[in-house]
mmCIF file of C-alpha atoms and ligand atoms in Angstrom:
data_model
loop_
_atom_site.group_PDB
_atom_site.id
_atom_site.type_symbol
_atom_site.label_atom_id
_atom_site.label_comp_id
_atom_site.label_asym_id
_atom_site.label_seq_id
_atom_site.Cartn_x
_atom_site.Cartn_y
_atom_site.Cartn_z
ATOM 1 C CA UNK A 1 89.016 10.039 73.704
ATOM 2 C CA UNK A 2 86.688 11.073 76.527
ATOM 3 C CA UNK A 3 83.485 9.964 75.875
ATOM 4 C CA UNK A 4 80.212 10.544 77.819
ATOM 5 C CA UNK A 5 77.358 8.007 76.264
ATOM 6 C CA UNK A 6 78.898 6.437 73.570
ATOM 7 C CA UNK A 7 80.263 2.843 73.570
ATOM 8 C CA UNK A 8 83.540 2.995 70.993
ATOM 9 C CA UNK A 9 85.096 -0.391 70.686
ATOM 10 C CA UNK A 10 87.340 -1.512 67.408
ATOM 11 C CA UNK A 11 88.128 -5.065 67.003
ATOM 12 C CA UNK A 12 91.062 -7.216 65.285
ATOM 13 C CA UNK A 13 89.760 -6.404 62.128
ATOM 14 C CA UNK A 14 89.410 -2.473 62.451
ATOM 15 C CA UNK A 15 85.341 -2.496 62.286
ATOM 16 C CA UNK A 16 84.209 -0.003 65.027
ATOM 17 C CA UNK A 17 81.013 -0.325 66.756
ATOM 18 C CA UNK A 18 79.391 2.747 68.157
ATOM 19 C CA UNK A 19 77.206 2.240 70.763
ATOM 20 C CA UNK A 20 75.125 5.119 71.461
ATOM 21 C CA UNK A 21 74.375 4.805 75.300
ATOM 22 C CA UNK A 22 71.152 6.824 76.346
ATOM 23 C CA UNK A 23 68.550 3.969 76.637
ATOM 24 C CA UNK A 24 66.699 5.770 79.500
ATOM 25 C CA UNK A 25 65.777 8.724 76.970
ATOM 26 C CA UNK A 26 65.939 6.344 73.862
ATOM 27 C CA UNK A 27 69.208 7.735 73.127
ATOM 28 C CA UNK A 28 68.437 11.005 72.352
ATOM 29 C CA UNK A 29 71.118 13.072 70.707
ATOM 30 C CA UNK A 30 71.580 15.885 73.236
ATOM 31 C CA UNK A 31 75.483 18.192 73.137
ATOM 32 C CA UNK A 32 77.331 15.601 74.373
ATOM 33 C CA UNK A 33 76.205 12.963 72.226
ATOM 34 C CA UNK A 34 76.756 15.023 69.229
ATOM 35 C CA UNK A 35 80.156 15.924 70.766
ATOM 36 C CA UNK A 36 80.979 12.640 71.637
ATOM 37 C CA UNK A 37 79.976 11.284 67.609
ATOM 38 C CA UNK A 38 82.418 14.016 66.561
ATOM 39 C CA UNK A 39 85.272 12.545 68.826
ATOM 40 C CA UNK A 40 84.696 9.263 67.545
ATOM 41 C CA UNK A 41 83.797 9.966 63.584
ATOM 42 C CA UNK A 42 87.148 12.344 63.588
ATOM 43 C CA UNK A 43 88.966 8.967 64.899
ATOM 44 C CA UNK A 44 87.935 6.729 62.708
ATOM 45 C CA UNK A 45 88.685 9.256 59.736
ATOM 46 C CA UNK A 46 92.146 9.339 61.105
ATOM 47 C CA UNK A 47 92.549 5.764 61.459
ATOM 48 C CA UNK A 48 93.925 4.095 58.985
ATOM 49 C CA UNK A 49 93.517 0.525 60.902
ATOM 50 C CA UNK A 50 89.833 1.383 61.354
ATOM 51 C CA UNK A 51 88.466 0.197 58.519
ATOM 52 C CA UNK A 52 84.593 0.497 58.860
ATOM 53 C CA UNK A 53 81.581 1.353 61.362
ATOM 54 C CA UNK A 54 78.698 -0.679 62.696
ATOM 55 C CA UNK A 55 76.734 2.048 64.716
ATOM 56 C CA UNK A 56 73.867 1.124 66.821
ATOM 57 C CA UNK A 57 71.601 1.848 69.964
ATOM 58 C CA UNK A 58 72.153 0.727 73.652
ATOM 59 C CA UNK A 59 68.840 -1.403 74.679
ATOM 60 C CA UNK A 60 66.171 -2.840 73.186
ATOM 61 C CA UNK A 61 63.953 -0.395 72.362
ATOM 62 C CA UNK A 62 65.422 2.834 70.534
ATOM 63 C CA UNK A 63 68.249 3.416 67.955
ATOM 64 C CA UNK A 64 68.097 7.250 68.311
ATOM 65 C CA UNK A 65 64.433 9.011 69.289
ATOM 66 C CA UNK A 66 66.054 12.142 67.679
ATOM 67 C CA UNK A 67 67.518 14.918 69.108
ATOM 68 C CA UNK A 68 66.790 15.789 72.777
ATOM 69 C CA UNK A 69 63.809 17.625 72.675
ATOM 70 C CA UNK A 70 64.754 19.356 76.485
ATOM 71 C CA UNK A 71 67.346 20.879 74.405
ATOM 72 C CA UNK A 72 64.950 22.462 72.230
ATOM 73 C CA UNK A 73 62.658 23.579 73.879
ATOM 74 C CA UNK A 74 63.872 27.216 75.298
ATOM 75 C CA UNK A 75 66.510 27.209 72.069
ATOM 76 C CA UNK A 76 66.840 30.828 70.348
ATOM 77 C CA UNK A 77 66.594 30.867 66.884
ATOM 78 C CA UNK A 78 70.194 31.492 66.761
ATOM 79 C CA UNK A 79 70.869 29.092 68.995
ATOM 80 C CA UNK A 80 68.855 26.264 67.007
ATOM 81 C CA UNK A 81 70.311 27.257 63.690
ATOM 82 C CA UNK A 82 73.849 26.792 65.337
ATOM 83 C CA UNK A 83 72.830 23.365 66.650
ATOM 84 C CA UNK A 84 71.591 22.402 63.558
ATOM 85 C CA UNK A 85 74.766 23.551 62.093
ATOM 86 C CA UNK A 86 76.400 21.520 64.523
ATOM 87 C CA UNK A 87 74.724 18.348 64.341
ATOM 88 C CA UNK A 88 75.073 18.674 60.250
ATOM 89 C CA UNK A 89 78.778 18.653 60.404
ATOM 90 C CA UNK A 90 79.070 15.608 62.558
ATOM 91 C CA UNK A 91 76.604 13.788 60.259
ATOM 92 C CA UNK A 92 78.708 14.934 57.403
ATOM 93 C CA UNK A 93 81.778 13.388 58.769
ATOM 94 C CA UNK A 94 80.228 10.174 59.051
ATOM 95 C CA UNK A 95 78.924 10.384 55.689
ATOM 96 C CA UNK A 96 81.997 11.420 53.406
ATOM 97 C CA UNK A 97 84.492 9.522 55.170
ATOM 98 C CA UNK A 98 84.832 7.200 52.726
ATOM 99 C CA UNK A 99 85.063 3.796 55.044
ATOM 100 C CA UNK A 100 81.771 2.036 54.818
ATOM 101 C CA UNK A 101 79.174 2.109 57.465
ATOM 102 C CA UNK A 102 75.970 0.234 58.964
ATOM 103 C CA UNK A 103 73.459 1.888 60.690
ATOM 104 C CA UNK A 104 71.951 -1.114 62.859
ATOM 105 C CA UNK A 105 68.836 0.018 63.910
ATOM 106 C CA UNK A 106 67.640 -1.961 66.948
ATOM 107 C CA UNK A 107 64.043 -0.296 67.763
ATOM 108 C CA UNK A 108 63.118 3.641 66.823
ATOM 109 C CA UNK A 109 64.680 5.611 64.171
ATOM 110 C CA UNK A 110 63.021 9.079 64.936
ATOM 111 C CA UNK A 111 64.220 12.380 63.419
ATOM 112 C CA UNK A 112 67.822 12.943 63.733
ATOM 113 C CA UNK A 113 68.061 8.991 64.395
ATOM 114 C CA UNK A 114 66.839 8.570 60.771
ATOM 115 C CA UNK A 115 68.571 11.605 59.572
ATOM 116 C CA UNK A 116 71.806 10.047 61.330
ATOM 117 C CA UNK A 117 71.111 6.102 59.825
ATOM 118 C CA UNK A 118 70.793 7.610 56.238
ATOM 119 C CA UNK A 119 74.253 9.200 56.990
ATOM 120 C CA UNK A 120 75.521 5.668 56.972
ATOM 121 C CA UNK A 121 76.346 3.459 53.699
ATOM 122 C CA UNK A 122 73.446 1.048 54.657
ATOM 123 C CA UNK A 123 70.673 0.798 56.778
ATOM 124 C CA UNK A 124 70.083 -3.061 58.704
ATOM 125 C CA UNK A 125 67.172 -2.988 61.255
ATOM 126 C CA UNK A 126 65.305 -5.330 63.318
ATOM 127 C CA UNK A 127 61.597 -6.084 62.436
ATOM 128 C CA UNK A 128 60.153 -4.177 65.361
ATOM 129 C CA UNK A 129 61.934 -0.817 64.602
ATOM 130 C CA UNK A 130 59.957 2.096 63.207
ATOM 131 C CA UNK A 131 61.437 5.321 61.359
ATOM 132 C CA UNK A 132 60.206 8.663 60.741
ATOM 133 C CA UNK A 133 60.792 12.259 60.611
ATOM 134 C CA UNK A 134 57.768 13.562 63.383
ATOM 135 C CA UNK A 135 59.621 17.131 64.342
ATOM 136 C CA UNK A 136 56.673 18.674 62.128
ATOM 137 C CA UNK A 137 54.416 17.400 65.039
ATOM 138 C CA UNK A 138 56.465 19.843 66.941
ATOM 139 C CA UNK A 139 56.769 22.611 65.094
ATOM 140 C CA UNK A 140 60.248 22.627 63.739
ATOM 141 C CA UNK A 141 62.066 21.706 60.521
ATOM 142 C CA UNK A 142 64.171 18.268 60.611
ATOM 143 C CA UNK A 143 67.752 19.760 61.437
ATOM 144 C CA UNK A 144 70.166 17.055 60.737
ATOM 145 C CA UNK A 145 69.708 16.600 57.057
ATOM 146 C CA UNK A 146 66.157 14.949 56.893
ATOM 147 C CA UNK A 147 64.874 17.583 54.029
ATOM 148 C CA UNK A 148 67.797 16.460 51.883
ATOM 149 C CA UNK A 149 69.014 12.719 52.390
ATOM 150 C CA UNK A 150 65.440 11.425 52.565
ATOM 151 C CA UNK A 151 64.795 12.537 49.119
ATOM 152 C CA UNK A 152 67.933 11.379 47.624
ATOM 153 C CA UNK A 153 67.468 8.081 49.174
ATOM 154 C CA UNK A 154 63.547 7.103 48.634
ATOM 155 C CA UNK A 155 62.578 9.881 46.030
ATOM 156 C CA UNK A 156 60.664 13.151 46.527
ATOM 157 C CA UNK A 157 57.154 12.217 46.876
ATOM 158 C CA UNK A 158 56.934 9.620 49.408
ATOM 159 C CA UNK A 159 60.098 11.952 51.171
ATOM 160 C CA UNK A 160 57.415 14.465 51.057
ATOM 161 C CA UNK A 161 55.154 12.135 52.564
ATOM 162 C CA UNK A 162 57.313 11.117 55.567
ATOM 163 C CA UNK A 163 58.555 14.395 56.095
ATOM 164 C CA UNK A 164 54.789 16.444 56.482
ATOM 165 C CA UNK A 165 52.838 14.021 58.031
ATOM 166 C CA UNK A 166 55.536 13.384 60.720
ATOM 167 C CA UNK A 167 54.436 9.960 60.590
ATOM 168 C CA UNK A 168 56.625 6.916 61.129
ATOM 169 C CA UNK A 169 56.596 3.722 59.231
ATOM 170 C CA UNK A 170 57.234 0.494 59.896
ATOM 171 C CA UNK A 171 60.476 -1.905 59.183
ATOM 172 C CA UNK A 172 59.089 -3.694 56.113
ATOM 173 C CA UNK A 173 57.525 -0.382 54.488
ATOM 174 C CA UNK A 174 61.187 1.348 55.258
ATOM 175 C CA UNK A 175 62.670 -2.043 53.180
ATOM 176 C CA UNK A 176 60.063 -1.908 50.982
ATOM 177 C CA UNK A 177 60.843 1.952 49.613
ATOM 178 C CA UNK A 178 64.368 1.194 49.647
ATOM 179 C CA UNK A 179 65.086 3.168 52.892
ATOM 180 C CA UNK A 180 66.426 0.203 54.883
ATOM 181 C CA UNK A 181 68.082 -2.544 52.904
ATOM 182 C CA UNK A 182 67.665 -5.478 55.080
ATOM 183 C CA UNK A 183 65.773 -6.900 57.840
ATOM 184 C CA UNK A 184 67.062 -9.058 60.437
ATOM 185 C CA UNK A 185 65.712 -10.376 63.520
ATOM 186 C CA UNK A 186 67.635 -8.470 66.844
ATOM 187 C CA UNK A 187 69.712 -11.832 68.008
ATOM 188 C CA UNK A 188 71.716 -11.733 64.287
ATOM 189 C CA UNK A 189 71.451 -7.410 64.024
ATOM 190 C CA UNK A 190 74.592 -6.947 64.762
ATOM 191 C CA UNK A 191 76.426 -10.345 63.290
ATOM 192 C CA UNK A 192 74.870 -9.775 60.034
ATOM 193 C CA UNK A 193 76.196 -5.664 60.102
ATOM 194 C CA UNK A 194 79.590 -7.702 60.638
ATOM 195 C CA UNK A 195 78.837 -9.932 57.915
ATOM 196 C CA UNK A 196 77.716 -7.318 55.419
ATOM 197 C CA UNK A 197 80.988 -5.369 56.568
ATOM 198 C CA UNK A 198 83.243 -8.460 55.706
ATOM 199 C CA UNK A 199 81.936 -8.779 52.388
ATOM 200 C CA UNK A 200 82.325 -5.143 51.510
ATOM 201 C CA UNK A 201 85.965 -5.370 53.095
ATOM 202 C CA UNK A 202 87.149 -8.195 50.823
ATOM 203 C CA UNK A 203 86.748 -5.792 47.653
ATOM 204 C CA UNK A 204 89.549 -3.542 46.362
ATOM 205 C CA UNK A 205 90.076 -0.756 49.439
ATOM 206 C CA UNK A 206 90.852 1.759 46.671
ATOM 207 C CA UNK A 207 87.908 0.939 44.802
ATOM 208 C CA UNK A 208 86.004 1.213 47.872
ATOM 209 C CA UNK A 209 86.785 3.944 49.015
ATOM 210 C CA UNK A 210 86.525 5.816 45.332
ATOM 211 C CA UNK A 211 82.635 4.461 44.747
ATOM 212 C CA UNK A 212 81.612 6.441 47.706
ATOM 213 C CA UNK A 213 83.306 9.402 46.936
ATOM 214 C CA UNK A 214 82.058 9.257 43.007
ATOM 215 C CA UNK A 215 78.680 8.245 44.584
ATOM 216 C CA UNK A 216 78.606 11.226 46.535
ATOM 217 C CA UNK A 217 80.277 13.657 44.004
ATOM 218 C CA UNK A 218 77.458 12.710 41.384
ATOM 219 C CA UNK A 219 74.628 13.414 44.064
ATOM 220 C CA UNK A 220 76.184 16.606 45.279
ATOM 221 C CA UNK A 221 77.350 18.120 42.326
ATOM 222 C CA UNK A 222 74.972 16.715 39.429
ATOM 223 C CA UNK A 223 75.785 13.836 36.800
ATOM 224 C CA UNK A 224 78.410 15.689 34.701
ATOM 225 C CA UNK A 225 80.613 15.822 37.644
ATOM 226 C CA UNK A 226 79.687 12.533 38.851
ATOM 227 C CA UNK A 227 81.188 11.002 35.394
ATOM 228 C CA UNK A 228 84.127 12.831 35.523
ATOM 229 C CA UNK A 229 84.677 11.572 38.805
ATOM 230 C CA UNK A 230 83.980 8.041 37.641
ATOM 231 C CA UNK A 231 86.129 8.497 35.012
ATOM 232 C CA UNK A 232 89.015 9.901 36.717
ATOM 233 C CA UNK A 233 88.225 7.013 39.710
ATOM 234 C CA UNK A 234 88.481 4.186 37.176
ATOM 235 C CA UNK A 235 91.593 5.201 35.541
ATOM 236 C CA UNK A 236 93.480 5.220 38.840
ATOM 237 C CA UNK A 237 91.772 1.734 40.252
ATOM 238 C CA UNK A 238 92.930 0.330 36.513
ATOM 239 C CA UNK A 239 96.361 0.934 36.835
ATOM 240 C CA UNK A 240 96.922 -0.065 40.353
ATOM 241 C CA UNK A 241 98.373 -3.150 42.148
ATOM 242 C CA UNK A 242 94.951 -3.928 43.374
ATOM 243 C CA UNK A 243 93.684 -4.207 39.763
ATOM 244 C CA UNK A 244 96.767 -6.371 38.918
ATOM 245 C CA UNK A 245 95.699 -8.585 41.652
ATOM 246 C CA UNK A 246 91.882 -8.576 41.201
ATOM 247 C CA UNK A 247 92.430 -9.514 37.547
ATOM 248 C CA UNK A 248 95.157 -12.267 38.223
ATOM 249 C CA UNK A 249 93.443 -13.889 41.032
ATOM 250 C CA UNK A 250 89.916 -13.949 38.490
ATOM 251 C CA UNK A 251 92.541 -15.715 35.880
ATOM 252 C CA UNK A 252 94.230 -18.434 38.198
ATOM 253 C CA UNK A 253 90.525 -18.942 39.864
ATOM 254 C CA UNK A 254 91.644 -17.983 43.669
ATOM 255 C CA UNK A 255 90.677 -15.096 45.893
ATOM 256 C CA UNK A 256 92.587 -11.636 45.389
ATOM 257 C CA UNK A 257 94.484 -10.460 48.533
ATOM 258 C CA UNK A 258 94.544 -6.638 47.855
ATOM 259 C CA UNK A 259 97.515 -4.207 49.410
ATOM 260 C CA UNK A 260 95.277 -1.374 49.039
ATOM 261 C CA UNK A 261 97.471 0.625 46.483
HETATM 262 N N1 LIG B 301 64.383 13.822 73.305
HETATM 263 C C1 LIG B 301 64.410 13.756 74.645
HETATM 264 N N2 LIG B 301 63.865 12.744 75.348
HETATM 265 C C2 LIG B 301 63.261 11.756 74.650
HETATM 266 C C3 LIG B 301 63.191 11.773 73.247
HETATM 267 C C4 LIG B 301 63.785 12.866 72.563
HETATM 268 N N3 LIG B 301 63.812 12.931 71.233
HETATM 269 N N4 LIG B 301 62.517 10.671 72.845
HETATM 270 C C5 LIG B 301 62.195 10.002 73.963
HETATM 271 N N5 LIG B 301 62.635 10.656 75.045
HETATM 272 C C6 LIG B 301 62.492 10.277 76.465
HETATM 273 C C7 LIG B 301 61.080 10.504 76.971
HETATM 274 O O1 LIG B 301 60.902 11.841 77.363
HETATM 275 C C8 LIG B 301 61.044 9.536 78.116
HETATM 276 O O2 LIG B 301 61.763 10.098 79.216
HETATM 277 P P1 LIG B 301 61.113 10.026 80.720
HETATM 278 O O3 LIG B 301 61.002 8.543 80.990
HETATM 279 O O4 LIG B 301 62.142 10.714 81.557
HETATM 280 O O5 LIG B 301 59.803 10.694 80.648
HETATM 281 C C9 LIG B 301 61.874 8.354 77.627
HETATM 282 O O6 LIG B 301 62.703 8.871 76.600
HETATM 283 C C10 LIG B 301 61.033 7.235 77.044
HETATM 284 O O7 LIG B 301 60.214 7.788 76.008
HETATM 285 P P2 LIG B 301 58.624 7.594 75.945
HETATM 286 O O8 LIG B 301 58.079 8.703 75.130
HETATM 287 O O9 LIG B 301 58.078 7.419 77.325
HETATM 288 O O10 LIG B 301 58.516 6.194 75.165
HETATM 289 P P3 LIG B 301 57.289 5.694 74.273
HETATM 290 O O11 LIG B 301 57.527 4.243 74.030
HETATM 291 O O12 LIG B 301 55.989 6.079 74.893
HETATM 292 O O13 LIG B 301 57.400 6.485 72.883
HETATM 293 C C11 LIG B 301 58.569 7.426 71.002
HETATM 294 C C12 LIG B 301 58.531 6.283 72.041
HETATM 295 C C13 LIG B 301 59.887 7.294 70.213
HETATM 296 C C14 LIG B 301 57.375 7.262 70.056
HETATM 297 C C15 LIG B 301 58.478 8.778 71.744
HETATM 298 O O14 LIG B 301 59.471 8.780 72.757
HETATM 299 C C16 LIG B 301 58.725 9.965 70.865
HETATM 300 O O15 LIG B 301 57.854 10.352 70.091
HETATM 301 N N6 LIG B 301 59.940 10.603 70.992
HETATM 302 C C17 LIG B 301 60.226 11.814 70.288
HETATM 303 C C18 LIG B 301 60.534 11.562 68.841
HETATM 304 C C19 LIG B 301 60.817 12.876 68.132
HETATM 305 O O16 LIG B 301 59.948 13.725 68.016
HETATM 306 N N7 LIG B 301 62.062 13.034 67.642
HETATM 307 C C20 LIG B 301 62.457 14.213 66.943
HETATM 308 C C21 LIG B 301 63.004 15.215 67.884
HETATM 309 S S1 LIG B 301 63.479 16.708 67.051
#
């Protein structure tokens, strides 16, 4: 991989952090960034020793301040819809790839920041960080997925809320609505993303892996298919040697040590 401004580094265990490196523009996502998040996303997809993704912000002050607004500016309107495009497939990688993620957000969350943390299975931030959706302030429609994760994750009204008033809000009211699930203080961000990761990773990888996908299946294709999926999801964890184990290891009162199959 040739990357530009992104830190990739996997350790023993196969969780990859991402750092995104732009802190003099607050890590703005500009082409390369997006570019380099598709080198790295299509890796860890491919990877069957990467097991899960801590991504995060270089500095103290910014996760992602949103897409680089230089790069806007002069855009066509085909040009903008094929950057949107762009930046939505990326996102989308991230999100249906099945190996669990963190977004740690370590300062601002703004516009295609957010829309990039929701893309993740959690959201972990510091205290300090604020999150919004402001690209109504300048003019434009959120292009990364902000009209449609935002809803799904903290309902339509206060979505609604967020998305027209362009206003941010802070760490607490993000935990508070359900849009962030923890708060941690910067010094134990990252450690706790580990931990979180750890305890996720001791579970049944097939099992896993299938709640996302039936998670997502219900949301993008309605209930009906969402219970099929379950359905069809549960069968195959119950009759594999990961359910074997699970089930012994509950009877003999030890932890299960899962193959993955
Ligand atoms: N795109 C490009 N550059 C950005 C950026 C973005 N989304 N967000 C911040 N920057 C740049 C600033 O232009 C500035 O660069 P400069 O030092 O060369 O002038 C640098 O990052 C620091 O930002 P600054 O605005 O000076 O910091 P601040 O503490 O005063 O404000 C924010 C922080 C996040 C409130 C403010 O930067 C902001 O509103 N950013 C844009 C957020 C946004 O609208 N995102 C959606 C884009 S579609």
């Amino acid at each position: 991989m040739s990357l530009s401004h992104i830190h990739f580094h996997v350790d023993d265990d196969g969780i990859a952090l991402l750092t995104i490196n732009r802190p003099e523009k607050l890590n703005a996502l500009n082409h390369a960034v997006i570019e380099d998040l598709r080198q790295c996303f299509g890796r860890v997809q491919g990877e069957t020793l990467i097991r899960a993704v801590i991504l995060t912000g270089a500095g103290e002050r910014a996760f992602v301040a949103g897409a680089d607004i230089s790069e806007l500016a002069d855009a066509t309107a085909i040009q903008a819809e094929v950057l949107s495009a762009r930046g939505q497939s990326v996102f989308r990688m991230l999100e249906t790839m099945r190996k669990p993620s963190v977004a740690a957000i370590n300062g601002y969350a703004m516009g295609g920041g957010l829309e990039l943390a929701m893309c993740c299975t959690v959201r972990i931030a510091v205290p300090e960080a604020r999150l919004g959706q402001p690209e109504v302030k300048l003019g434009i429609v959120p292009g990364y997925g902000g009209t449609q994760r935002l809803p799904r994750l903290i309902g339509k009204g206060r979505a609604l809320d967020m998305l027209l008033t362009g206003d941010p809000i802070d760490a607490a009211e993000a935990q508070r609505i359900g849009l962030v699930s923890y708060l941690k203080p910067r010094a134990e961000l990252l450690s706790f993303s580990r931990s979180w990761l750890d305890k996720v990773l001791a579970n049944g990888p097939l099992a896993i892996g299938l709640v996302m996908q039936a998670v997502e299946s219900g949301l993008d294709g309605g209930i009906a298919a969402g219970l099929q999926f379950e359905a069809a999801g549960f069968g195959l964890t119950a009759a594999s040697d990961d359910c074997r184990e699970g089930t012994r290891a509950f009877l003999e009162k030890r932890k299960p040590v899962f193959a993955g199959r």
